[in-house]
mmCIF file of C-alpha atoms in Angstrom:
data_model
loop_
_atom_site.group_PDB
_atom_site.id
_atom_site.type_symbol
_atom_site.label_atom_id
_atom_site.label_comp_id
_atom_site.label_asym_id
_atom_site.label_seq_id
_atom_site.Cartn_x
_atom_site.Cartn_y
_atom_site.Cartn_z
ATOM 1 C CA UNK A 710 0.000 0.000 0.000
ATOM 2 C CA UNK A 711 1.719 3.279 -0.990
ATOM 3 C CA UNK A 712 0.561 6.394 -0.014
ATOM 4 C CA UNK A 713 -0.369 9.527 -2.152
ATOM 5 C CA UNK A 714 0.209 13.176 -1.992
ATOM 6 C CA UNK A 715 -3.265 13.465 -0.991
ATOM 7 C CA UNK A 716 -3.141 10.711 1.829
ATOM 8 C CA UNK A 717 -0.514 13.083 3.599
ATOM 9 C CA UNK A 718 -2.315 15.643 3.156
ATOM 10 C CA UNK A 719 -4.663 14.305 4.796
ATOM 11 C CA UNK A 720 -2.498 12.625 7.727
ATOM 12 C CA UNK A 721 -1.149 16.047 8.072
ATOM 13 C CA UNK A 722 -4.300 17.792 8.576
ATOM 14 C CA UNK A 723 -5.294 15.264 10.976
ATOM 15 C CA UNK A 724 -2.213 15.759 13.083
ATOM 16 C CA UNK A 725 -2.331 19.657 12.439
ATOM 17 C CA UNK A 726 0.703 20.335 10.926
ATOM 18 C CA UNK A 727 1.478 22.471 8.451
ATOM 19 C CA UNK A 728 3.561 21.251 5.586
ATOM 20 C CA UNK A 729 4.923 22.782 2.409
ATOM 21 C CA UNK A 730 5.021 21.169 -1.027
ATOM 22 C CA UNK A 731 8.509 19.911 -0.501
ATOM 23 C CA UNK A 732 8.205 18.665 3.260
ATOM 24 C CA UNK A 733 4.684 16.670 1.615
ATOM 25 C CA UNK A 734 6.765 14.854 -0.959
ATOM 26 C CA UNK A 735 9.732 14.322 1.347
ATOM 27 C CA UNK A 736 6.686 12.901 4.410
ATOM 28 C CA UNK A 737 5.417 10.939 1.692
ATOM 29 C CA UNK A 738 8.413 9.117 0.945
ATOM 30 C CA UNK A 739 9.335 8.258 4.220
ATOM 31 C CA UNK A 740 5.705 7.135 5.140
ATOM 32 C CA UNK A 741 6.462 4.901 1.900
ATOM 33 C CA UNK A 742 9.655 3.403 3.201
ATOM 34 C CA UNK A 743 8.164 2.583 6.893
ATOM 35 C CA UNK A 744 5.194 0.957 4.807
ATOM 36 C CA UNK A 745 7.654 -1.143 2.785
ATOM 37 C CA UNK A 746 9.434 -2.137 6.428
ATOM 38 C CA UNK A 747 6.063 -3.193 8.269
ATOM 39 C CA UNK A 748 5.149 -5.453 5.212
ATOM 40 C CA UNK A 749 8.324 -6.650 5.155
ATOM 41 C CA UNK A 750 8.275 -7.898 8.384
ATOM 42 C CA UNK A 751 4.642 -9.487 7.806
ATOM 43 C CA UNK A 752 6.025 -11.676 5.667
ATOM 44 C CA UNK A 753 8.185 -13.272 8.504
ATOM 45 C CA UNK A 754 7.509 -16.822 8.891
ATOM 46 C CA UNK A 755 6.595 -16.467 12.828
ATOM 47 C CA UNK A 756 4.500 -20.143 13.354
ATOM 48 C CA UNK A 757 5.820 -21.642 16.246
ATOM 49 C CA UNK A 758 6.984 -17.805 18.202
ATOM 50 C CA UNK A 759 5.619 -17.825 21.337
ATOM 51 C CA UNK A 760 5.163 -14.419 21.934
ATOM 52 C CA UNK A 761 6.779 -11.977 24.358
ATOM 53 C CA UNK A 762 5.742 -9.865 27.173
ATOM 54 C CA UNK A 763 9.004 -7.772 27.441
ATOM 55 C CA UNK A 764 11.421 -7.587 24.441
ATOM 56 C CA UNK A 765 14.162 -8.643 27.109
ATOM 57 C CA UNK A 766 12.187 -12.000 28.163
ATOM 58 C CA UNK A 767 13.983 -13.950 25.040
ATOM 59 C CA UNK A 768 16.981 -13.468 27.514
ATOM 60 C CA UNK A 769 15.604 -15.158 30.331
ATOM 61 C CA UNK A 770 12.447 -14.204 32.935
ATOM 62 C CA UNK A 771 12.056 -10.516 33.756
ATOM 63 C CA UNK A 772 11.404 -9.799 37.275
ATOM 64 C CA UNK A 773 9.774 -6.680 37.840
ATOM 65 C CA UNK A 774 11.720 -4.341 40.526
ATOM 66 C CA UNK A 775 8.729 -3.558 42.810
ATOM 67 C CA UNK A 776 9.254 -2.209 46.548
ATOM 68 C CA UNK A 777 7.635 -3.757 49.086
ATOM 69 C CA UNK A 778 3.952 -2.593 49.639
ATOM 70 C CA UNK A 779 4.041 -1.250 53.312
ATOM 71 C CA UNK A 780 1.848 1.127 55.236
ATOM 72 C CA UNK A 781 5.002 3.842 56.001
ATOM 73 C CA UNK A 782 2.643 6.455 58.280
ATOM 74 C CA UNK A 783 0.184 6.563 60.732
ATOM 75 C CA UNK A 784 -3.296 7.023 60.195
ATOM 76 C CA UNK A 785 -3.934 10.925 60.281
ATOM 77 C CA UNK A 786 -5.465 12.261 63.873
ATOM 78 C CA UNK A 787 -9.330 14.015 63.180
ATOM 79 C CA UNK A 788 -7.472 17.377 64.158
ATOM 80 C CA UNK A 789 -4.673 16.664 61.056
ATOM 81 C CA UNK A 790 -7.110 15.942 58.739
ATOM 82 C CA UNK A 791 -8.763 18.915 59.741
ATOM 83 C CA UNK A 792 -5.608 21.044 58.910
ATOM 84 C CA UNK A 793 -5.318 18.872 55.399
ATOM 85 C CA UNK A 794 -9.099 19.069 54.813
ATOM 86 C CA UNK A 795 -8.438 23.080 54.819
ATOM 87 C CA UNK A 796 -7.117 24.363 51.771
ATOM 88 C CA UNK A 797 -10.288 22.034 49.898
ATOM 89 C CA UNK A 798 -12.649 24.147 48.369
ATOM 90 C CA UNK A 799 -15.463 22.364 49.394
ATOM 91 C CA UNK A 800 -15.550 19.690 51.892
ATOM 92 C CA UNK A 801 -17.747 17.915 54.193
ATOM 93 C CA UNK A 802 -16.941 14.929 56.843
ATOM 94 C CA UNK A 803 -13.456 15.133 55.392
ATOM 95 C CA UNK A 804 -14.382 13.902 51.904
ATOM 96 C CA UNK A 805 -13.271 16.218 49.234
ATOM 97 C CA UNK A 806 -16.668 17.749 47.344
ATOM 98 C CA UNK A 807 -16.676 17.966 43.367
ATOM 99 C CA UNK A 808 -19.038 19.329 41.063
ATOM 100 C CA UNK A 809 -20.810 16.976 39.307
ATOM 101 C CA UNK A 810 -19.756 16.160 35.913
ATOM 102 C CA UNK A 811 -22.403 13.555 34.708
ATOM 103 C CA UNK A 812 -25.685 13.930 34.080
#
């Protein structure tokens, strides 16, 4: 599938940016060329890939670096969450008040 002047024209618009005659043919080639890459690499014979959650997991398992999931303060006093509860613009029973946004 190649792409016309027209078709990045229309990308362009979609994106809002302005481009200039020569900056449209120059877009439209390299659009082109990516195109001719991804089909390209469709035609890879992948039957029997298992497929990957994390580029890196070819390699070997990736553990996710996660820190421990600890409670690290105390539960705020009524008198602190008073003090917190202040700059709010509206709240009640120390529940921050929003306008309502759906009908």
């Amino acid at each position: 599938m190649a792409l016309n002047q027209q078709d990045v024209a229309r990308i362009a618009r979609l994106a809002r940016i302005a481009l200039t005659p020569e900056q449209t043919a120059r877009t439209q080639d390299e659009l082109n060329r990516l195109l001719d890459i991804y089909a390209q690499l469709g035609q890879a014979d992948t039957q029997g890939v298992a497929p990957l959650a994390h580029p890196l997991a070819v390699n070997g398992e990736v553990v996710a670096r996660l820190r421990e999931d600890a409670v690290t303060a105390a539960p705020a006093s009524p008198e602190e969450r008073d003090a917190l509860m202040a700059n709010a613009p509206a709240a009640a029973s120390g529940l921050f008040l929003v306008p309502k946004v759906i009908e």
